[in-house]
Tab-separated table of C-alpha atoms and ligand atoms in Angstrom:
chain	number	residue	atom	x	y	z
U	1	UNK	CA	165.061	99.814	-8.489
U	2	UNK	CA	166.925	98.820	-11.674
U	3	UNK	CA	165.525	98.970	-15.430
U	4	UNK	CA	166.245	96.142	-17.703
U	5	UNK	CA	166.191	96.075	-21.640
U	6	UNK	CA	163.463	94.132	-23.246
U	7	UNK	CA	166.466	92.670	-25.314
U	8	UNK	CA	168.269	91.578	-22.254
U	9	UNK	CA	171.586	93.485	-22.693
U	10	UNK	CA	171.447	96.600	-20.874
U	11	UNK	CA	170.345	97.353	-16.965
U	12	UNK	CA	170.720	100.571	-15.618
U	13	UNK	CA	169.145	102.695	-12.666
U	14	UNK	CA	166.523	105.251	-13.428
U	15	UNK	CA	168.632	108.155	-14.030
U	16	UNK	CA	170.023	106.847	-17.212
U	17	UNK	CA	166.995	105.012	-18.089
U	18	UNK	CA	165.194	108.458	-18.301
U	19	UNK	CA	167.985	110.349	-19.981
U	20	UNK	CA	168.993	107.830	-22.772
U	21	UNK	CA	165.448	106.712	-23.769
U	22	UNK	CA	166.431	103.516	-25.827
U	23	UNK	CA	168.606	100.931	-24.183
U	24	UNK	CA	172.150	100.322	-25.627
U	25	UNK	CA	171.021	97.258	-27.207
U	26	UNK	CA	168.204	98.577	-28.908
U	27	UNK	CA	165.595	97.446	-26.604
U	28	UNK	CA	163.148	99.324	-24.423
U	29	UNK	CA	163.517	99.740	-20.638
U	30	UNK	CA	161.179	97.936	-18.093
U	31	UNK	CA	161.272	97.749	-14.418
U	32	UNK	CA	163.087	94.789	-13.066
U	33	UNK	CA	160.054	94.005	-11.132
U	34	UNK	CA	156.409	95.284	-10.734
U	35	UNK	CA	154.864	96.460	-7.381
U	36	UNK	CA	151.664	94.834	-6.135
U	37	UNK	CA	149.334	97.723	-5.137
U	38	UNK	CA	145.536	97.601	-4.605
U	39	UNK	CA	142.832	100.444	-3.905
U	40	UNK	CA	143.432	100.309	0.014
U	41	UNK	CA	147.023	101.124	-0.783
U	42	UNK	CA	145.704	104.930	-1.896
U	43	UNK	CA	143.145	105.400	0.663
U	44	UNK	CA	145.430	108.480	1.969
U	45	UNK	CA	145.790	109.569	-1.547
U	46	UNK	CA	143.231	112.279	-2.720
U	47	UNK	CA	144.923	114.301	-5.289
U	48	UNK	CA	146.634	113.461	-8.576
U	49	UNK	CA	150.234	114.564	-7.380
U	50	UNK	CA	149.539	112.128	-3.945
U	51	UNK	CA	148.400	109.439	-6.369
U	52	UNK	CA	151.426	109.821	-8.459
U	53	UNK	CA	153.739	110.142	-5.645
U	54	UNK	CA	152.524	106.664	-4.034
U	55	UNK	CA	152.439	104.971	-7.353
U	56	UNK	CA	155.777	106.073	-9.141
U	57	UNK	CA	157.369	106.274	-6.023
U	58	UNK	CA	157.876	102.355	-6.040
U	59	UNK	CA	159.874	102.856	-9.307
U	60	UNK	CA	162.062	105.984	-7.954
U	61	UNK	CA	162.881	104.828	-4.366
U	62	UNK	CA	166.396	105.057	-3.707
U	63	UNK	CA	167.084	107.182	-6.641
U	64	UNK	CA	168.460	110.734	-7.034
U	65	UNK	CA	165.029	111.954	-7.091
U	66	UNK	CA	163.727	110.288	-3.963
U	67	UNK	CA	164.142	112.907	-1.426
U	68	UNK	CA	162.291	115.615	-3.896
U	69	UNK	CA	159.771	113.035	-5.501
U	70	UNK	CA	156.857	114.795	-3.812
U	71	UNK	CA	157.559	118.311	-5.108
U	72	UNK	CA	158.585	116.904	-8.327
U	73	UNK	CA	155.089	115.121	-8.643
U	74	UNK	CA	153.566	118.549	-7.579
U	75	UNK	CA	155.368	120.250	-10.783
U	76	UNK	CA	154.728	117.367	-12.916
U	77	UNK	CA	150.957	116.455	-12.213
U	78	UNK	CA	149.305	119.819	-13.081
U	79	UNK	CA	147.049	118.657	-16.057
U	80	UNK	CA	143.577	117.794	-15.000
U	81	UNK	CA	142.385	114.386	-16.265
U	82	UNK	CA	138.513	114.235	-15.218
U	83	UNK	CA	136.412	111.329	-15.610
U	84	UNK	CA	133.232	112.685	-17.189
U	85	UNK	CA	129.820	110.533	-16.831
U	86	UNK	CA	127.771	110.777	-19.954
U	87	UNK	CA	123.986	110.854	-20.059
U	88	UNK	CA	123.405	107.076	-20.569
U	89	UNK	CA	124.914	106.462	-17.019
U	90	UNK	CA	127.374	103.601	-17.857
U	91	UNK	CA	129.601	105.607	-20.275
U	92	UNK	CA	132.423	108.039	-19.270
U	93	UNK	CA	134.935	110.165	-20.940
U	94	UNK	CA	138.287	109.958	-19.491
U	95	UNK	CA	139.317	113.384	-20.714
U	96	UNK	CA	142.963	113.602	-21.038
U	97	UNK	CA	142.975	116.759	-23.477
U	98	UNK	CA	143.156	119.417	-20.863
U	99	UNK	CA	146.850	120.316	-20.973
U	100	UNK	CA	148.555	122.943	-23.200
U	101	UNK	CA	148.971	121.095	-26.284
U	102	UNK	CA	145.371	119.668	-26.156
U	103	UNK	CA	146.206	116.072	-26.278
U	104	UNK	CA	147.010	113.091	-23.773
U	105	UNK	CA	150.812	113.464	-24.330
U	106	UNK	CA	151.053	116.426	-22.200
U	107	UNK	CA	151.040	114.309	-19.095
U	108	UNK	CA	153.983	112.169	-20.092
U	109	UNK	CA	155.943	114.999	-21.591
U	110	UNK	CA	155.432	117.039	-18.663
U	111	UNK	CA	156.749	114.327	-16.114
U	112	UNK	CA	159.725	113.604	-18.589
U	113	UNK	CA	160.569	117.193	-18.767
U	114	UNK	CA	160.324	117.897	-15.086
U	115	UNK	CA	162.536	114.903	-14.363
U	116	UNK	CA	165.253	115.796	-16.831
U	117	UNK	CA	165.360	119.271	-15.618
U	118	UNK	CA	165.988	118.187	-12.240
U	119	UNK	CA	168.706	115.814	-13.334
U	120	UNK	CA	170.474	118.462	-15.229
U	121	UNK	CA	170.085	121.127	-12.690
U	122	UNK	CA	173.614	121.135	-11.819
U	123	UNK	CA	175.360	121.120	-15.356
U	124	UNK	CA	175.456	124.009	-17.633
U	125	UNK	CA	175.462	121.878	-20.841
U	126	UNK	CA	172.313	122.478	-22.922
U	127	UNK	CA	170.649	119.139	-23.652
U	128	UNK	CA	169.017	119.054	-27.242
U	129	UNK	CA	165.699	117.014	-27.369
U	130	UNK	CA	165.136	115.359	-31.263
U	131	UNK	CA	161.502	114.488	-31.557
U	132	UNK	CA	160.030	113.071	-34.741
U	133	UNK	CA	155.937	113.340	-34.817
U	134	UNK	CA	153.166	112.611	-36.449
U	135	UNK	CA	150.993	115.280	-35.194
U	136	UNK	CA	150.718	115.490	-31.393
U	137	UNK	CA	154.042	114.481	-29.769
U	138	UNK	CA	155.871	117.445	-30.955
U	139	UNK	CA	153.796	119.800	-29.545
U	140	UNK	CA	153.330	118.115	-26.175
U	141	UNK	CA	157.220	118.054	-25.974
U	142	UNK	CA	157.586	121.483	-27.035
U	143	UNK	CA	155.011	123.215	-24.506
U	144	UNK	CA	157.082	120.880	-21.936
U	145	UNK	CA	160.029	122.254	-22.693
U	146	UNK	CA	159.305	125.779	-23.957
U	147	UNK	CA	161.725	128.233	-22.332
U	148	UNK	CA	162.943	125.631	-19.911
U	149	UNK	CA	166.694	126.545	-19.349
U	150	UNK	CA	169.436	124.051	-20.434
U	151	UNK	CA	167.070	122.445	-23.219
U	152	UNK	CA	166.608	122.860	-26.557
U	153	UNK	CA	163.946	121.043	-28.771
U	154	UNK	CA	164.096	120.336	-32.479
U	155	UNK	CA	160.724	118.893	-33.792
U	156	UNK	CA	160.481	117.037	-37.237
U	157	UNK	CA	157.049	116.707	-38.527
U	158	UNK	CA	155.635	115.495	-42.040
U	159	UNK	CA	154.691	118.600	-44.243
U	160	UNK	CA	151.064	118.707	-45.353
U	161	UNK	CA	149.921	115.701	-43.203
U	162	UNK	CA	148.888	117.063	-40.038
U	163	UNK	CA	145.761	119.216	-39.314
U	164	UNK	CA	145.885	123.014	-39.832
U	165	UNK	CA	145.666	123.268	-35.988
U	166	UNK	CA	148.502	120.787	-35.316
U	167	UNK	CA	150.692	122.496	-37.857
U	168	UNK	CA	150.349	125.988	-36.070
U	169	UNK	CA	150.741	124.144	-32.696
U	170	UNK	CA	154.008	122.548	-33.935
U	171	UNK	CA	155.471	125.945	-35.371
U	172	UNK	CA	154.359	128.594	-32.898
U	173	UNK	CA	157.020	128.478	-30.382
U	174	UNK	CA	160.268	130.044	-31.261
U	175	UNK	CA	162.714	130.571	-28.355
U	176	UNK	CA	164.400	127.236	-27.737
U	177	UNK	CA	162.276	125.041	-30.035
U	178	UNK	CA	163.213	124.754	-33.739
U	179	UNK	CA	160.280	123.493	-35.921
U	180	UNK	CA	161.163	121.592	-39.134
U	181	UNK	CA	158.527	120.955	-41.851
U	182	UNK	CA	160.099	117.537	-43.530
U	183	UNK	CA	158.907	117.256	-47.332
U	184	UNK	CA	158.089	113.499	-46.536
U	185	UNK	CA	155.974	111.067	-44.493
U	186	UNK	CA	156.348	110.432	-40.626
U	187	UNK	CA	158.285	107.458	-41.339
U	188	UNK	CA	160.545	109.674	-43.341
U	189	UNK	CA	160.745	111.956	-40.281
U	190	UNK	CA	161.384	109.204	-37.907
U	191	UNK	CA	164.107	107.688	-40.120
U	192	UNK	CA	166.030	111.155	-39.892
U	193	UNK	CA	165.519	111.044	-36.163
U	194	UNK	CA	166.972	107.479	-35.662
U	195	UNK	CA	169.792	108.573	-38.050
U	196	UNK	CA	170.683	111.595	-36.174
U	197	UNK	CA	171.005	109.691	-32.897
U	198	UNK	CA	173.075	107.097	-34.378
U	199	UNK	CA	175.361	110.033	-35.332
U	200	UNK	CA	177.899	109.835	-32.682
U	201	UNK	CA	179.203	113.286	-33.627
U	202	UNK	CA	176.190	115.018	-33.734
U	203	UNK	CA	174.779	113.640	-30.622
U	204	UNK	CA	177.996	114.421	-28.534
U	205	UNK	CA	178.299	117.594	-29.966
U	206	UNK	CA	174.506	118.529	-29.291
U	207	UNK	CA	174.276	116.696	-25.994
U	208	UNK	CA	171.181	114.992	-28.090
U	209	UNK	CA	168.473	112.501	-26.960
U	210	UNK	CA	165.102	111.867	-27.948
U	211	UNK	CA	161.559	112.169	-26.238
U	212	UNK	CA	159.594	109.510	-28.200
U	213	UNK	CA	157.106	107.226	-26.971
U	214	UNK	CA	159.089	104.648	-26.188
U	215	UNK	CA	160.461	106.909	-23.309
U	216	UNK	CA	160.251	105.348	-19.902
U	217	UNK	CA	159.775	108.821	-18.657
U	218	UNK	CA	156.322	109.114	-20.619
U	219	UNK	CA	155.122	105.588	-20.097
U	220	UNK	CA	155.224	105.529	-16.488
U	221	UNK	CA	153.534	108.658	-15.630
U	222	UNK	CA	150.666	107.512	-18.000
U	223	UNK	CA	149.316	104.777	-15.248
U	224	UNK	CA	148.566	107.998	-13.075
U	225	UNK	CA	145.381	108.701	-14.869
U	226	UNK	CA	144.175	105.133	-15.063
U	227	UNK	CA	144.866	104.697	-11.377
U	228	UNK	CA	142.966	107.883	-10.251
U	229	UNK	CA	139.934	107.235	-12.548
U	230	UNK	CA	139.604	103.581	-11.672
U	231	UNK	CA	140.115	104.521	-7.943
U	232	UNK	CA	137.229	107.217	-7.926
U	233	UNK	CA	134.837	105.051	-9.861
U	234	UNK	CA	135.717	101.902	-7.336
U	235	UNK	CA	135.193	104.386	-4.508
U	236	UNK	CA	131.778	105.453	-5.629
U	237	UNK	CA	130.543	102.078	-6.875
U	238	UNK	CA	132.663	99.302	-5.478
U	239	UNK	CA	133.603	98.044	-8.981
U	240	UNK	CA	136.261	98.078	-11.585
U	241	UNK	CA	136.264	100.518	-14.329
U	242	UNK	CA	136.690	99.029	-18.004
U	243	UNK	CA	138.509	101.214	-20.601
U	244	UNK	CA	138.276	101.617	-24.516
U	245	UNK	CA	141.620	103.496	-25.513
U	246	UNK	CA	142.612	104.853	-28.932
U	247	UNK	CA	146.109	103.250	-29.776
U	248	UNK	CA	148.973	103.977	-32.373
U	249	UNK	CA	152.307	103.399	-30.737
U	250	UNK	CA	150.590	101.411	-27.678
U	251	UNK	CA	151.808	103.835	-24.984
U	252	UNK	CA	148.833	105.046	-23.405
U	253	UNK	CA	146.957	101.526	-23.598
U	254	UNK	CA	150.015	99.739	-21.999
U	255	UNK	CA	150.299	101.918	-19.241
U	256	UNK	CA	146.649	101.103	-18.630
U	257	UNK	CA	147.361	97.201	-18.671
U	258	UNK	CA	150.250	97.932	-16.713
U	259	UNK	CA	148.087	99.717	-13.892
U	260	UNK	CA	145.941	96.782	-14.034
U	261	UNK	CA	148.538	94.303	-13.554
U	262	UNK	CA	149.898	96.184	-10.449
U	263	UNK	CA	146.527	95.530	-8.929
U	264	UNK	CA	144.671	98.365	-9.429
U	265	UNK	CA	140.683	98.087	-10.065
U	266	UNK	CA	140.454	98.138	-13.540
U	267	UNK	CA	138.414	95.485	-15.502
U	268	UNK	CA	138.185	94.865	-19.265
U	269	UNK	CA	140.766	96.808	-21.808
U	270	UNK	CA	139.712	97.377	-25.179
U	271	UNK	CA	142.067	98.736	-27.715
U	272	UNK	CA	140.987	100.518	-30.674
U	273	UNK	CA	142.967	101.416	-33.874
U	274	UNK	CA	142.447	103.230	-37.000
U	275	UNK	CA	143.042	101.744	-40.253
U	276	UNK	CA	146.414	100.705	-39.189
U	277	UNK	CA	145.251	97.262	-38.006
U	278	UNK	CA	148.496	95.864	-36.618
U	279	UNK	CA	147.658	95.959	-32.969
U	280	UNK	CA	144.307	94.547	-33.536
U	281	UNK	CA	145.601	91.823	-35.473
U	282	UNK	CA	147.973	91.020	-32.864
U	283	UNK	CA	145.627	90.890	-30.060
U	284	UNK	CA	143.277	88.547	-32.037
U	285	UNK	CA	146.012	86.233	-33.250
U	286	UNK	CA	149.127	86.652	-31.087
U	287	UNK	CA	151.194	86.996	-34.272
U	288	UNK	CA	152.991	90.748	-34.613
U	289	UNK	CA	153.380	91.655	-38.323
U	290	UNK	CA	154.291	95.321	-39.036
U	291	UNK	CA	152.961	96.872	-41.970
U	292	UNK	CA	153.540	100.090	-43.749
U	293	UNK	CA	151.906	103.011	-42.314
U	294	UNK	CA	148.648	104.132	-43.933
U	295	UNK	CA	147.512	108.031	-43.737
U	296	UNK	CA	143.878	108.355	-41.937
U	297	UNK	CA	142.065	110.986	-40.513
U	298	UNK	CA	143.147	110.048	-36.996
U	299	UNK	CA	146.622	110.963	-37.934
U	300	UNK	CA	148.312	110.581	-34.431
U	301	UNK	CA	147.515	106.695	-34.736
U	302	UNK	CA	149.140	106.550	-37.921
U	303	UNK	CA	151.401	103.796	-37.119
U	304	UNK	CA	152.151	100.405	-38.738
U	305	UNK	CA	154.974	99.283	-36.487
U	306	UNK	CA	154.000	100.030	-32.746
U	307	UNK	CA	156.893	100.764	-30.730
U	308	UNK	CA	155.654	99.638	-27.502
U	309	UNK	CA	154.435	96.424	-28.688
U	310	UNK	CA	157.949	95.002	-27.873
U	311	UNK	CA	157.375	95.768	-24.219
U	312	UNK	CA	153.955	93.686	-24.198
U	313	UNK	CA	155.338	91.181	-25.986
U	314	UNK	CA	158.386	90.556	-23.904
U	315	UNK	CA	156.013	90.916	-20.517
U	316	UNK	CA	153.379	88.678	-21.770
U	317	UNK	CA	155.862	86.117	-22.392
U	318	UNK	CA	156.483	85.752	-18.500
U	319	UNK	CA	152.783	86.680	-17.546
U	320	UNK	CA	149.836	85.724	-19.886
U	321	UNK	CA	147.473	87.368	-17.565
U	322	UNK	CA	148.541	90.585	-19.050
U	323	UNK	CA	146.840	90.031	-22.123
U	324	UNK	CA	143.702	88.423	-20.382
U	325	UNK	CA	140.269	90.428	-21.001
U	326	UNK	CA	141.978	92.302	-23.760
U	327	UNK	CA	140.276	92.993	-27.103
U	328	UNK	CA	141.122	95.287	-30.030
U	329	UNK	CA	139.535	96.457	-33.148
U	330	UNK	CA	140.490	98.202	-36.123
U	331	UNK	CA	138.091	101.271	-37.253
U	332	UNK	CA	138.412	102.979	-40.751
U	333	UNK	CA	137.756	106.433	-41.789
U	334	UNK	CA	134.036	106.232	-42.604
U	335	UNK	CA	133.277	104.865	-39.477
U	336	UNK	CA	135.215	107.305	-37.563
U	337	UNK	CA	133.286	109.963	-39.327
U	338	UNK	CA	129.935	108.619	-38.802
U	339	UNK	CA	130.732	107.973	-35.170
U	340	UNK	CA	131.697	111.521	-34.488
U	341	UNK	CA	128.057	112.394	-36.003
U	342	UNK	CA	126.237	109.728	-33.838
U	343	UNK	CA	127.968	110.346	-30.859
U	344	UNK	CA	127.473	114.097	-30.914
U	345	UNK	CA	123.448	113.362	-31.498
U	346	UNK	CA	123.546	110.527	-28.845
U	347	UNK	CA	125.614	112.250	-25.921
U	348	UNK	CA	125.575	116.098	-27.165
U	349	UNK	CA	129.497	115.624	-26.791
U	350	UNK	CA	132.004	116.529	-29.568
U	351	UNK	CA	134.821	113.999	-30.038
U	352	UNK	CA	138.163	114.189	-32.110
U	353	UNK	CA	138.915	111.167	-34.740
U	354	UNK	CA	141.361	109.313	-32.411
U	355	UNK	CA	138.451	109.120	-29.878
U	356	UNK	CA	136.139	108.331	-32.008
U	357	UNK	CA	137.829	104.819	-33.025
U	358	UNK	CA	137.132	104.067	-29.343
U	359	UNK	CA	133.519	105.214	-29.049
U	360	UNK	CA	133.175	103.096	-32.376
U	361	UNK	CA	134.546	100.182	-30.542
U	362	UNK	CA	132.169	100.580	-27.580
U	363	UNK	CA	129.094	100.993	-29.743
U	364	UNK	CA	130.074	97.386	-31.191
U	365	UNK	CA	130.186	96.034	-27.709
U	366	UNK	CA	126.704	97.925	-26.666
U	367	UNK	CA	125.271	96.231	-29.840
U	368	UNK	CA	126.426	92.860	-28.739
U	369	UNK	CA	124.515	93.759	-25.116
U	370	UNK	CA	127.482	94.740	-22.929
U	371	UNK	CA	125.978	97.248	-20.682
U	372	UNK	CA	128.968	97.346	-18.410
U	373	UNK	CA	130.595	100.662	-17.319
U	374	UNK	CA	133.180	101.655	-19.822
U	375	UNK	CA	135.531	104.910	-19.910
U	376	UNK	CA	136.270	105.740	-23.296
U	377	UNK	CA	139.715	107.480	-23.319
U	378	UNK	CA	139.502	110.859	-24.979
U	379	UNK	CA	143.103	111.588	-25.902
U	380	UNK	CA	142.863	114.790	-28.009
U	381	UNK	CA	140.710	117.952	-28.062
U	382	UNK	CA	138.213	118.013	-30.874
U	383	UNK	CA	139.235	121.724	-31.602
U	384	UNK	CA	142.688	120.524	-32.957
U	385	UNK	CA	141.097	118.477	-35.725
U	386	UNK	CA	138.233	121.306	-36.287
U	387	UNK	CA	139.213	120.430	-40.076
U	388	UNK	CA	137.682	117.090	-39.614
U	389	UNK	CA	135.121	117.470	-36.849
U	390	UNK	CA	133.281	121.216	-38.147
U	391	UNK	CA	132.077	120.032	-41.218
U	392	UNK	CA	130.970	116.806	-40.150
U	393	UNK	CA	128.828	118.527	-37.457
U	394	UNK	CA	128.055	121.847	-39.049
U	395	UNK	CA	129.291	123.710	-35.853
U	396	UNK	CA	132.578	125.682	-34.619
U	397	UNK	CA	134.120	123.704	-31.903
U	398	UNK	CA	135.096	126.253	-29.495
U	399	UNK	CA	138.914	126.461	-28.574
U	400	UNK	CA	139.894	125.912	-25.075
U	401	UNK	CA	141.544	128.274	-23.060
U	402	UNK	CA	144.596	126.044	-22.949
U	403	UNK	CA	145.311	126.199	-26.640
U	404	UNK	CA	144.261	129.809	-27.267
U	405	UNK	CA	147.637	131.177	-26.234
U	406	UNK	CA	149.654	128.991	-28.585
U	407	UNK	CA	147.101	129.654	-31.634
U	408	UNK	CA	147.434	133.195	-31.243
U	409	UNK	CA	151.399	133.343	-31.602
U	410	UNK	CA	152.669	133.461	-35.151
U	411	UNK	CA	153.878	130.080	-36.606
U	412	UNK	CA	156.525	129.607	-38.770
U	413	UNK	CA	158.643	126.313	-39.854
U	414	UNK	CA	161.583	125.750	-42.191
U	415	UNK	CA	160.683	123.239	-44.714
U	416	UNK	CA	163.379	120.730	-45.316
U	417	UNK	CA	164.110	117.937	-47.513
U	418	UNK	CA	164.195	114.271	-46.283
U	419	UNK	CA	167.589	112.873	-45.059
U	420	UNK	CA	170.147	113.474	-42.583
U	421	UNK	CA	172.111	115.916	-44.575
U	422	UNK	CA	168.961	118.418	-44.754
U	423	UNK	CA	168.585	118.205	-41.025
U	424	UNK	CA	172.168	119.007	-40.368
U	425	UNK	CA	172.203	121.915	-42.719
U	426	UNK	CA	169.069	123.347	-40.979
U	427	UNK	CA	170.416	123.093	-37.782
U	428	UNK	CA	173.807	124.423	-38.946
U	429	UNK	CA	175.801	121.383	-37.963
T	1	PLP	C1	149.636	109.800	-29.905
T	1	PLP	C2	148.094	109.760	-29.996
T	1	PLP	C3	147.142	108.385	-29.817
T	1	PLP	C4	147.933	107.291	-29.889
T	1	PLP	O1	148.854	106.717	-28.561
T	1	PLP	P1	149.680	105.762	-28.377
T	1	PLP	O2	150.215	105.878	-27.109
T	1	PLP	O3	150.941	106.155	-29.508
T	1	PLP	O4	149.171	104.731	-28.563
T	1	PLP	C5	146.061	108.699	-29.874
T	1	PLP	N1	145.143	109.819	-29.961
T	1	PLP	C6	145.990	110.969	-30.024
T	1	PLP	C7	144.987	112.239	-30.036
T	1	PLP	C8	147.302	110.801	-30.101
T	1	PLP	O5	147.689	112.081	-29.801
C-alpha cells in the first residue's frame, strides 16, 4: 500500500512514511485506501499482538516488514490496555497508562521504535530522534528508544511548565538520551525542533528525524486499543462501545474515528479538550481557527493548533460520515479539579487531569439522560500528576511499578535558551 500526503504533493511506501514523519510538501501521510474490517474478521484474534497483526497488517502488506510482521507486533504491543468496568455498570475506563512512562503515548512510541529499529537493522549509522514535548511525549519516546543501539534521542521540554514527576521522567535517562530544559514555552520548543529539522546540514550530519504526534508510526498503532476494547465489549454484549477521549493534537481521538470508519463496533465518539477549545469549536461549527496555546493543569493537551486536524479535515472532505456521531466540549481547570474529586467519591477511582476532562464531558451527557455504555479513555497515570491530584483528594497516589524504576534514577537536564543556536551549542554541533 502507498501513503499520500494530505497536501497531494508526496506519495511513498510505508518505510519512508515512517522514517521521515512529515511529507516533503509539509503535509501528513495517510493510507491511499482504508481496509474494511468488522468484528467477524477478528474472530481468531485473542491477544493484543494478534489483533494488531490483523489490523495493521493491512497497511504493511507487501512492505519490508511483512515477513516479520507477526514478531514485530509481539515486540511492539507489550503494554496492557485493559477496559475496566466501574461500579455504575455502564461506565468503563480504558486504561492506557500501564506503559513505562505512564501515558498512552507509550503504545505509539514503542511501535514506532520497533519499526524504525527493524528498518535500520543493517545500517551502522546512528539515527537521531528530536522531540519537542509539552510533558508526556518526551518520556514515552525516551523509554521506547532508551539503550536501543543505533538511536539517539534529544528531548526539548519547557522548563517549569511540566509537573514535577513529568520533569523527572524527562530527565532521568542518560545513556543515549539528551534532555534539554528550554527557557520558554512548548511552542518555543516546537519552533526549535522545526527549525532544526529544516536545517539541512544538521539533519544530514545527525541523520535526524522526529517522533512527534503527526508520525504515522504513532497514529496507526493507537487504533489497536480501540479495536481490542470495542471487540471485547461487542463479544460480551453484542453492542457497540461509545468513547469519550481527552484530546490535544488529536492523535489519540483520530485513531478511534479511523477504527470506526474501518468498520469496527464503535458507536458515539466524544472528544474533550481543556481550555484550549479549538477542536471543540471545529467539531461544533466545522470551522478551524487555530489559537495561541493556554497553559492548563492538563498540560499534555495544551495545544492551540492541533496538528492532526489536517488529517481529519482532509478525510472528512471525502467522507462526511467520519464526523457523524461526533461531539466535543472544552473543560476548564476548575471543572477538571472538581471532577477529579467527584469521580473519586462516585467511583473510588483516581484520575489524572486529562482523563478528568473526559469524565466531565460524560457527566454532562449523563445529566442529559444518556445512560449508554461509555469508555472514558484514561490517558495518563494520576501518579504522574501527583502535584495536582494529591492536594485535591488529600491522599497519596501510589506510584505504579512501571514508573518506579525511572523515578528512582537521578535526573538532570541542561537548561538552554530559546532558539536554534542554543540547541546547536548544547549538542556541540
Ligand atoms: C498527549 C496527551 C493527550 C493528548 O493526546 P493527543 O493525541 O495529542 O490528542 C491527552 N492526555 C495525555 C495524558 C497526554 O499525554
